PDB file of C-alpha atoms in Angstrom:
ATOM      1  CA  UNK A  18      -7.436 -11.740 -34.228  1.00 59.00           C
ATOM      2  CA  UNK A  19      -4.129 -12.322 -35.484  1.00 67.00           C
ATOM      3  CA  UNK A  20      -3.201 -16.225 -36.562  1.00 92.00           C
ATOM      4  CA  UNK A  21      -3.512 -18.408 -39.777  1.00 96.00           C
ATOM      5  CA  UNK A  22      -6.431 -18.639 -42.153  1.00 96.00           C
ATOM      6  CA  UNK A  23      -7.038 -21.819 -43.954  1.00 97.00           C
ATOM      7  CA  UNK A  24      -9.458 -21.995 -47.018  1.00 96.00           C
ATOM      8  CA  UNK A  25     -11.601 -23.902 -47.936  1.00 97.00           C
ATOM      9  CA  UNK A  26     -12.204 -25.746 -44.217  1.00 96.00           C
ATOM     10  CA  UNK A  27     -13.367 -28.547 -46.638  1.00 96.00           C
ATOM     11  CA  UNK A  28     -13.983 -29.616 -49.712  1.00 96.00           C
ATOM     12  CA  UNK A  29     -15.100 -32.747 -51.660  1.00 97.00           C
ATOM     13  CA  UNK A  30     -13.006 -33.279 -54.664  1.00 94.00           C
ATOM     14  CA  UNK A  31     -12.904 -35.685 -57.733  1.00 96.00           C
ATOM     15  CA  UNK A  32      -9.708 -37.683 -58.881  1.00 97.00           C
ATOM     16  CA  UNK A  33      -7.592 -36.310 -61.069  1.00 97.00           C
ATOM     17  CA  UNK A  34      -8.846 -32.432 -60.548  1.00 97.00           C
ATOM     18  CA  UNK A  35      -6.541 -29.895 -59.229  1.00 97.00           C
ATOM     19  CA  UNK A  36      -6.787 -27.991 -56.546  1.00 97.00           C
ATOM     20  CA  UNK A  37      -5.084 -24.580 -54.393  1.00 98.00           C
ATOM     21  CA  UNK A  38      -5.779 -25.495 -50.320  1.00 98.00           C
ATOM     22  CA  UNK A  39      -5.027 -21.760 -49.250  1.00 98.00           C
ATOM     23  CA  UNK A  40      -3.170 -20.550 -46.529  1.00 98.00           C
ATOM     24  CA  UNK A  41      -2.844 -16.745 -45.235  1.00 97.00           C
ATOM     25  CA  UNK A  42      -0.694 -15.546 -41.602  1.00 97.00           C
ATOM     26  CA  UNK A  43      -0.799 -12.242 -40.717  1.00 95.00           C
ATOM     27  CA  UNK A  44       1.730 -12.294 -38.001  1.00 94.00           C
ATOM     28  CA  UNK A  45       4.716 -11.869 -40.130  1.00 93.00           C
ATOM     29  CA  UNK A  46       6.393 -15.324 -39.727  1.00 93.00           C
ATOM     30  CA  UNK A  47       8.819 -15.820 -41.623  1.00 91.00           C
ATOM     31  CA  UNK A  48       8.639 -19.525 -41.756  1.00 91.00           C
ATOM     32  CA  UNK A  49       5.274 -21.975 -43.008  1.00 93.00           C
ATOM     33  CA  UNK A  50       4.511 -25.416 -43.649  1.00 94.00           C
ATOM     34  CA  UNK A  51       2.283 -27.434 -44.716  1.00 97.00           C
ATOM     35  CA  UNK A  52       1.130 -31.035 -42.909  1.00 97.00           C
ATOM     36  CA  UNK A  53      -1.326 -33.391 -43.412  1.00 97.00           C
ATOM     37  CA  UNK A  54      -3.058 -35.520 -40.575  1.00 95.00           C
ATOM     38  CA  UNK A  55      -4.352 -38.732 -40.372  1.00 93.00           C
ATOM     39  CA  UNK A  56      -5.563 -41.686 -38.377  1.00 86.00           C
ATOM     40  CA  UNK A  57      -3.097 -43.479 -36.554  1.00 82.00           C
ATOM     41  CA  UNK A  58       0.154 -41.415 -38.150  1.00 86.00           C
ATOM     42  CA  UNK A  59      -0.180 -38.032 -36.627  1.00 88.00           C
ATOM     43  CA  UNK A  60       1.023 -35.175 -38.445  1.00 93.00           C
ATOM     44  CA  UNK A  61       3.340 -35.104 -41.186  1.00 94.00           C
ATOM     45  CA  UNK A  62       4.850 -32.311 -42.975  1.00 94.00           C
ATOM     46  CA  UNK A  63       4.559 -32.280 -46.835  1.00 96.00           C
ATOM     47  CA  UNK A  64       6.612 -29.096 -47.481  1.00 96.00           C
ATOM     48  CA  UNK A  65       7.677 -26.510 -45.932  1.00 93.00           C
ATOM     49  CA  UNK A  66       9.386 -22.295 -46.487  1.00 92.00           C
ATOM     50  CA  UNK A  67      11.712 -20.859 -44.274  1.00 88.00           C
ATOM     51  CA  UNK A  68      11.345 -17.464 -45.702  1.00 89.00           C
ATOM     52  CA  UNK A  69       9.326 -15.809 -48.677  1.00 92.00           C
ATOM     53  CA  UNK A  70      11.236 -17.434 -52.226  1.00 93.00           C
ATOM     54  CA  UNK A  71      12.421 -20.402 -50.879  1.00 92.00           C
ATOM     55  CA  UNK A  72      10.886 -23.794 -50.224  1.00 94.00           C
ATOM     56  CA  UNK A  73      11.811 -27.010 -48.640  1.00 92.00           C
ATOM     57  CA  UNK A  74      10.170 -31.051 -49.217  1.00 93.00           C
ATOM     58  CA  UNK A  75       8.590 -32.632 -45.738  1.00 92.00           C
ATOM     59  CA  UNK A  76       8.521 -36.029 -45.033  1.00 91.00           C
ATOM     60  CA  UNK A  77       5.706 -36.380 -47.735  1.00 95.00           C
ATOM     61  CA  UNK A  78       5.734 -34.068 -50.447  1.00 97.00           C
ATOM     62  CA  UNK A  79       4.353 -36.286 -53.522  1.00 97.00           C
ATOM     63  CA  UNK A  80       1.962 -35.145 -55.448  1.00 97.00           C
ATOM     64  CA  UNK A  81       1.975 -31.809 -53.542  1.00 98.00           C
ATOM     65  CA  UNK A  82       3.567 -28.285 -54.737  1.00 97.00           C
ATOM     66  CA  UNK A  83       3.909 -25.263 -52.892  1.00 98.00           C
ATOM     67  CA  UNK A  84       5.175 -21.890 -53.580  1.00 96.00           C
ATOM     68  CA  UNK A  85       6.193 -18.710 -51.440  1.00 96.00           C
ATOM     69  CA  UNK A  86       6.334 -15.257 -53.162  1.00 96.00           C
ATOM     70  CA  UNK A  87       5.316 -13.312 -49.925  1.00 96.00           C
ATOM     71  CA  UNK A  88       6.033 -13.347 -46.588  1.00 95.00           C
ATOM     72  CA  UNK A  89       1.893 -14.054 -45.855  1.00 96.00           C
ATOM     73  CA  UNK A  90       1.065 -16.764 -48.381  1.00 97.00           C
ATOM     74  CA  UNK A  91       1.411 -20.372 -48.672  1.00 98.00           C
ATOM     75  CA  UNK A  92      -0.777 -22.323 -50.969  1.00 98.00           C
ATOM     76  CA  UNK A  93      -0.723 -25.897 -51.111  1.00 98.00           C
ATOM     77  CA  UNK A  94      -1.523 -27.373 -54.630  1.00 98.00           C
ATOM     78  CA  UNK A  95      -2.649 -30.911 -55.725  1.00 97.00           C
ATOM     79  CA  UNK A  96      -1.838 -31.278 -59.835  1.00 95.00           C
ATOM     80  CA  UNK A  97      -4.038 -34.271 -60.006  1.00 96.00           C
ATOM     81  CA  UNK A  98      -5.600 -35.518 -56.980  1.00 96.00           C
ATOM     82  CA  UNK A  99      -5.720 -39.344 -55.980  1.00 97.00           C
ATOM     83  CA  UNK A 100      -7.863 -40.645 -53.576  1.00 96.00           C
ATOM     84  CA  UNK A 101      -5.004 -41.604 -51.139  1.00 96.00           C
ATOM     85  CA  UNK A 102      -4.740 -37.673 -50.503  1.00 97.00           C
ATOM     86  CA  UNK A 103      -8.012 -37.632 -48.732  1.00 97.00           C
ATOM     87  CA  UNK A 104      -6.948 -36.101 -45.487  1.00 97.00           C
ATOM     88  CA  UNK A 105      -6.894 -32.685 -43.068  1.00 97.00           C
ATOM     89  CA  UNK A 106      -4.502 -30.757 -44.642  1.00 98.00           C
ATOM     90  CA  UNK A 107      -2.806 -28.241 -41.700  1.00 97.00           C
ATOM     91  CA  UNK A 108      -0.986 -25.027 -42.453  1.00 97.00           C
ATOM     92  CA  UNK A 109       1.310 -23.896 -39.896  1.00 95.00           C
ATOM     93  CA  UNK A 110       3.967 -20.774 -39.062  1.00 94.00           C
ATOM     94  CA  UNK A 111       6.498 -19.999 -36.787  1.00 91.00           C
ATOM     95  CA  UNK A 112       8.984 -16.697 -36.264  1.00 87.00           C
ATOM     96  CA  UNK A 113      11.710 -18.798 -36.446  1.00 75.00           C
ATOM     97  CA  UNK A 114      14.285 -21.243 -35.222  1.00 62.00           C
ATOM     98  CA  UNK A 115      13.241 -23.175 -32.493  1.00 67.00           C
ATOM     99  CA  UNK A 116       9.667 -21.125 -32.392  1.00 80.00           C
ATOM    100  CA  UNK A 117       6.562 -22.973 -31.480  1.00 88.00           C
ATOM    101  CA  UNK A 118       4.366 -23.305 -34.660  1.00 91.00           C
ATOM    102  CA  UNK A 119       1.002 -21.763 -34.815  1.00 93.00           C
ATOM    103  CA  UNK A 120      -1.333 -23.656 -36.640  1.00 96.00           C
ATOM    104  CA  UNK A 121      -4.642 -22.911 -38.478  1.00 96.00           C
ATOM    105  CA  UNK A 122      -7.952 -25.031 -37.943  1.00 95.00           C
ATOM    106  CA  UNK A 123      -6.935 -27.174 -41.095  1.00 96.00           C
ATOM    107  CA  UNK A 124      -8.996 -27.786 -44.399  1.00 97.00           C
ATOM    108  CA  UNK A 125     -10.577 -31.381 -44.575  1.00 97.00           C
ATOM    109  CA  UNK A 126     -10.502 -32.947 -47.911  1.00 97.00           C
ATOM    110  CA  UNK A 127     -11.947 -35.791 -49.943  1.00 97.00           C
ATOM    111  CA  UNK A 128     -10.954 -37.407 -52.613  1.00 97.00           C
ATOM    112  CA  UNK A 129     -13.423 -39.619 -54.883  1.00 95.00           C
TER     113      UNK A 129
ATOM    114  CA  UNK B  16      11.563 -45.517 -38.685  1.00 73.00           C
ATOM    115  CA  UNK B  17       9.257 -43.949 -36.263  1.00 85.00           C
ATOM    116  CA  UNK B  18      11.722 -41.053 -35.074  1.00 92.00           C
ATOM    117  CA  UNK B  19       8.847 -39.627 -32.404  1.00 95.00           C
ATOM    118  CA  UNK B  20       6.965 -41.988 -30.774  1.00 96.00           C
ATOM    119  CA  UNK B  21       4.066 -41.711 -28.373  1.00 96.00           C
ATOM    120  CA  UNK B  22       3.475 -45.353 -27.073  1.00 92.00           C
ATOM    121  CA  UNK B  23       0.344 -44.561 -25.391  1.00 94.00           C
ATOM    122  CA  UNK B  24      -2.839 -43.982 -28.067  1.00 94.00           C
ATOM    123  CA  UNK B  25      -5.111 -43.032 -25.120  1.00 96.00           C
ATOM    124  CA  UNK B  26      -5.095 -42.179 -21.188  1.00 97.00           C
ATOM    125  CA  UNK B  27      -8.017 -41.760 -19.301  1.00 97.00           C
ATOM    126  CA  UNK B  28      -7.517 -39.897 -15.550  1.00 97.00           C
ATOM    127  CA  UNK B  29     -10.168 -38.745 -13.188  1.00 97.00           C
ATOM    128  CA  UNK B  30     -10.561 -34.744 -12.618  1.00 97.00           C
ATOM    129  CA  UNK B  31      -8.390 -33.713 -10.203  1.00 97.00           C
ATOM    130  CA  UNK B  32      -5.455 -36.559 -10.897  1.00 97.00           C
ATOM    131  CA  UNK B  33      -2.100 -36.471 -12.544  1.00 98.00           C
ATOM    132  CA  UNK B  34      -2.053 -36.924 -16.026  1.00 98.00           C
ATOM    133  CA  UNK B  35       1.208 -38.319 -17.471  1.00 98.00           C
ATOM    134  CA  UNK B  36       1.675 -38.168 -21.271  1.00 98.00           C
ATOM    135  CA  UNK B  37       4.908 -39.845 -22.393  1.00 98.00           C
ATOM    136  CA  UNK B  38       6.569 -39.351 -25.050  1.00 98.00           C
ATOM    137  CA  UNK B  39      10.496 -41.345 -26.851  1.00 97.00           C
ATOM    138  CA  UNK B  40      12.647 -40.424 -29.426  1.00 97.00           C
ATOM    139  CA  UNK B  41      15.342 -41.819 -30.904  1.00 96.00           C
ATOM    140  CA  UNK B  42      17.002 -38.875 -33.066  1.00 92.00           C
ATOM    141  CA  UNK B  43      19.721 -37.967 -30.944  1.00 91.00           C
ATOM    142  CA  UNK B  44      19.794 -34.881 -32.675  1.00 89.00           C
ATOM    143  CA  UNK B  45      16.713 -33.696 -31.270  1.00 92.00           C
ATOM    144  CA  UNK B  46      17.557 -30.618 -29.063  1.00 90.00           C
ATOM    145  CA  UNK B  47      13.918 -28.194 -28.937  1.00 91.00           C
ATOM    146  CA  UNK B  48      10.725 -30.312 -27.872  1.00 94.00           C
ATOM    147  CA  UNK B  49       7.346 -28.892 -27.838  1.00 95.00           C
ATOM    148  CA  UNK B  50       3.527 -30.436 -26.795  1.00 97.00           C
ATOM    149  CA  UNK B  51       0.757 -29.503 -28.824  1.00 97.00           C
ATOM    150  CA  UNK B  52      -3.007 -29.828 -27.681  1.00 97.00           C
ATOM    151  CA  UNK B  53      -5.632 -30.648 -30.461  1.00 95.00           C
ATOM    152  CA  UNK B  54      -9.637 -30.149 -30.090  1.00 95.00           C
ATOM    153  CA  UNK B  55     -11.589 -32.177 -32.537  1.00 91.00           C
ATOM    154  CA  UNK B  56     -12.118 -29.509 -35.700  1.00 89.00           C
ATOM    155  CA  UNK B  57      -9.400 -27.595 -34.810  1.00 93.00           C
ATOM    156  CA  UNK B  58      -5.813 -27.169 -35.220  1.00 94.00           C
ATOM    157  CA  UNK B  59      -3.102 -28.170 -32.423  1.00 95.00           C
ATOM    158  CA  UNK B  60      -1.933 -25.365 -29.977  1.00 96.00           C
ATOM    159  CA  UNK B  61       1.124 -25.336 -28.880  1.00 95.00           C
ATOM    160  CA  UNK B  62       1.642 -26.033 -24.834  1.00 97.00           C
ATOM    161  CA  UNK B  63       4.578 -26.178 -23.675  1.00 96.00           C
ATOM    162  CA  UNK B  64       8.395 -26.308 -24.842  1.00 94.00           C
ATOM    163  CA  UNK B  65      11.737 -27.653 -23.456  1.00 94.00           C
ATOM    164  CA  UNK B  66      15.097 -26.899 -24.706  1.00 91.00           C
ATOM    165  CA  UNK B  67      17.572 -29.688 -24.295  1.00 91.00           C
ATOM    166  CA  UNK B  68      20.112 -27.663 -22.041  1.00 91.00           C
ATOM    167  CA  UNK B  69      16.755 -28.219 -19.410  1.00 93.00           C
ATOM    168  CA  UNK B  70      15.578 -31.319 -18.170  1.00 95.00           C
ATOM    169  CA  UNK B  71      12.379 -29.500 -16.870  1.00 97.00           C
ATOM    170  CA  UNK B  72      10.198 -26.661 -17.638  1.00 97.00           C
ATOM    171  CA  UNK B  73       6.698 -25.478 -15.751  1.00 97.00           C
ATOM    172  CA  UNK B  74       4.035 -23.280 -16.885  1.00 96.00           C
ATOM    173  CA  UNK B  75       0.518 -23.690 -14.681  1.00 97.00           C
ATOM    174  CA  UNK B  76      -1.071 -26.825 -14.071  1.00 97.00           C
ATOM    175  CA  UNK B  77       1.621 -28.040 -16.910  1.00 98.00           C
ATOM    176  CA  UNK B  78       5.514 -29.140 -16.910  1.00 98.00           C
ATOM    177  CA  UNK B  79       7.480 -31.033 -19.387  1.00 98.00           C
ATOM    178  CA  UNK B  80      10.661 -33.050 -18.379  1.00 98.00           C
ATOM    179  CA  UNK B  81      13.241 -34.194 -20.618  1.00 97.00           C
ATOM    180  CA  UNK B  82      15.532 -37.141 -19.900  1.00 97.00           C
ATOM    181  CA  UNK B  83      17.944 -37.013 -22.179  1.00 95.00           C
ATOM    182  CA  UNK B  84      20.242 -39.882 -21.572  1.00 95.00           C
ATOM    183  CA  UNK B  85      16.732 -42.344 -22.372  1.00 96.00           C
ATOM    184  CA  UNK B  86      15.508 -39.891 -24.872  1.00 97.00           C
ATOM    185  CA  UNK B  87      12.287 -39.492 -23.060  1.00 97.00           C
ATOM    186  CA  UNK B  88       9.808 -36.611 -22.223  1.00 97.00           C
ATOM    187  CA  UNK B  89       6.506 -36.329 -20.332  1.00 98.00           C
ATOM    188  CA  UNK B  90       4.033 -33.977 -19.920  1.00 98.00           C
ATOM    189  CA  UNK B  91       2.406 -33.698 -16.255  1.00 98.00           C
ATOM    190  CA  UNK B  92      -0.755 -31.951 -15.948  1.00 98.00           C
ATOM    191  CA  UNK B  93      -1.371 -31.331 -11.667  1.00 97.00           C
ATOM    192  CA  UNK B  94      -4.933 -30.998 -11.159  1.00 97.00           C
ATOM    193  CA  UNK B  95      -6.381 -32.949 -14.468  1.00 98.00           C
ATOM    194  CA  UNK B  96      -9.655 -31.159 -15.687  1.00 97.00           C
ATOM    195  CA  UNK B  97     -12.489 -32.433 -17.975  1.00 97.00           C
ATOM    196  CA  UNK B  98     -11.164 -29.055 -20.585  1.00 96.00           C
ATOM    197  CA  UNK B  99      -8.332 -31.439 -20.695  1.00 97.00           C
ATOM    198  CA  UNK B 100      -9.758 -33.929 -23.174  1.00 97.00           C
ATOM    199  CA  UNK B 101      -7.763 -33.614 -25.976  1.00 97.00           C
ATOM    200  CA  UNK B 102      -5.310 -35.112 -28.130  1.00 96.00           C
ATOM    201  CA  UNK B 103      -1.353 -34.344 -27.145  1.00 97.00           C
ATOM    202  CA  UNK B 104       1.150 -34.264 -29.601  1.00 97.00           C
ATOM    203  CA  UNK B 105       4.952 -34.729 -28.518  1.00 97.00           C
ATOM    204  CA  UNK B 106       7.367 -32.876 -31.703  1.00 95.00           C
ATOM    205  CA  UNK B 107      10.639 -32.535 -31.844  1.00 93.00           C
ATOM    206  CA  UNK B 108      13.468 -30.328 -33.745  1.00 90.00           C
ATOM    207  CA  UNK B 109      17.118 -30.493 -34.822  1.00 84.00           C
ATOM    208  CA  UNK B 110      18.381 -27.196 -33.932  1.00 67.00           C
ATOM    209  CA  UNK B 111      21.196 -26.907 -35.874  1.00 57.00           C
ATOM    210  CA  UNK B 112      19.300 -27.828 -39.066  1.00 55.00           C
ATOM    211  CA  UNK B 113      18.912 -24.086 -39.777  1.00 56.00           C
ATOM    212  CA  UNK B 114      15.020 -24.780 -40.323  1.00 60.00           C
ATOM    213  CA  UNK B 115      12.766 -25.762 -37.617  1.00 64.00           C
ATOM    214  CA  UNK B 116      10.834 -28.163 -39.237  1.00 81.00           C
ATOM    215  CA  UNK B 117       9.255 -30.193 -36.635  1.00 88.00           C
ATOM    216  CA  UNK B 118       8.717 -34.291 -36.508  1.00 91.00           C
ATOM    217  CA  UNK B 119       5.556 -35.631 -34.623  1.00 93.00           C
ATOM    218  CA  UNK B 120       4.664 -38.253 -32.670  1.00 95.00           C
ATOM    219  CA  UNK B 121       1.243 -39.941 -33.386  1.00 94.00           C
ATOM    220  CA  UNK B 122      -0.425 -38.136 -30.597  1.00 95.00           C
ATOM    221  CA  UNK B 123      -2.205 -39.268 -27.465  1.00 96.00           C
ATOM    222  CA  UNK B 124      -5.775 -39.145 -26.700  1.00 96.00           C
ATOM    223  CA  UNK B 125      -6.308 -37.658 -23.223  1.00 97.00           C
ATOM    224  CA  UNK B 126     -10.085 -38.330 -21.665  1.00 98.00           C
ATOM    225  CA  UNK B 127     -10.460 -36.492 -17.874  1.00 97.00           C
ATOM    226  CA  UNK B 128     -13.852 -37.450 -16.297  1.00 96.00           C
ATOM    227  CA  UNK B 129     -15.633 -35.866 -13.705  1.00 92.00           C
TER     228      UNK B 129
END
């Protein structure tokens, strides 16, 4: 079934290790993004690509990095993680301008 | 500054009601406006979309109007089912950003009973 996979769907992480939260479309979008969700703010987008080599900052990008060599990939990386980065993380895609974004099931994440 | 806001952090309608999901912004740039529906565990799906040269659009049981002189939107759902229970998040674009990042609202929390 075509879509987005998300890897790991969670993970328990200590401060100050790094992590890669994975994130694989196979419908040839050439735009992704990256949100995270939590209680009481909704979703907000940490970074974002609007085509393979380029990349964009969200609303929260901090302490996040992404990069974009292909058109299918778009990992989400965490230098040194803090507990205030316990969240779901969401990857999302979309064809284009003004496309509804598909999203994948998300990759929940905790921070000690 | 809140740009989306959804005012309402729950509803709770009977099956077979009208469920009314509102939905303000203030970005006057907003012109493409979607509503997502999330199950616990997984990630939003996308519903329904309006364009701002509309002030309504219909698929099904759903249909999203836009005012856009108040800045408002609201989803209608005509008959409410129990499948229903979800959260619904209102998002909105800037079309001529050249991207199509989209801002959220904090979503509502829809409960249909029997």
């Amino acid at each position: 079934i075509a879509g987005i996979t998300q890897a790991p769907t969670s993970q328990i992480l200590a401060a100050g290790r790094r992590m890669t939260l994975r994130c694989t479309q196979d419908m040839r979008h050439n735009a992704m993004y990256w949100y995270r969700q939590d209680l009481g703010l909704g979703l907000r987008l940490i970074h974002y690509s609007n085509t393979a080599g380029t990349t964009g900052k969200g609303e929260v990008p901090d302490g996040y990095s992404v990069s974009r060599a292909n058109t299918d990939d778009f990992p989400l990386t965490l230098a040194s993680a803090v507990p205030s980065q316990t969240s779901v993380y969401f990857c999302a895609s979309s064809e284009g301008l003004n496309q509804p974004q598909h999203f994948g099931d998300g990759t929940r994440l905790s921070i000690l | 500054d809140q740009q989306v806001k959804q005012n309402s952090p729950s509803l709770s309608v009977q099956e077979g009601r009208i469920s009314i999901l509102n939905c303000d912004y203030t970005n006057s740039m907003f012109d493409y406006f979607l509503w997502y529906k999330k199950y616990p565990a997984e990630g939003p799906t996308f519903l329904i979309s309006i364009s701002s040269i509309k002030d309504k659009n219909e698929d099904g049981r759903f249909t999203v109007f836009l005012n856009k002189s108040a800045k408002h939107l609201s989803l209608h759902i005509v008959p409410s089912q129990p499948g229903d229970s979800a959260v619904y998040f209102c998002a909105a674009s800037e079309g001529n950003s050249g991207y199509s990042t989209l801002t959220f609202g904090k979503g509502t929390m829809l409960l249909v009973s029997p």
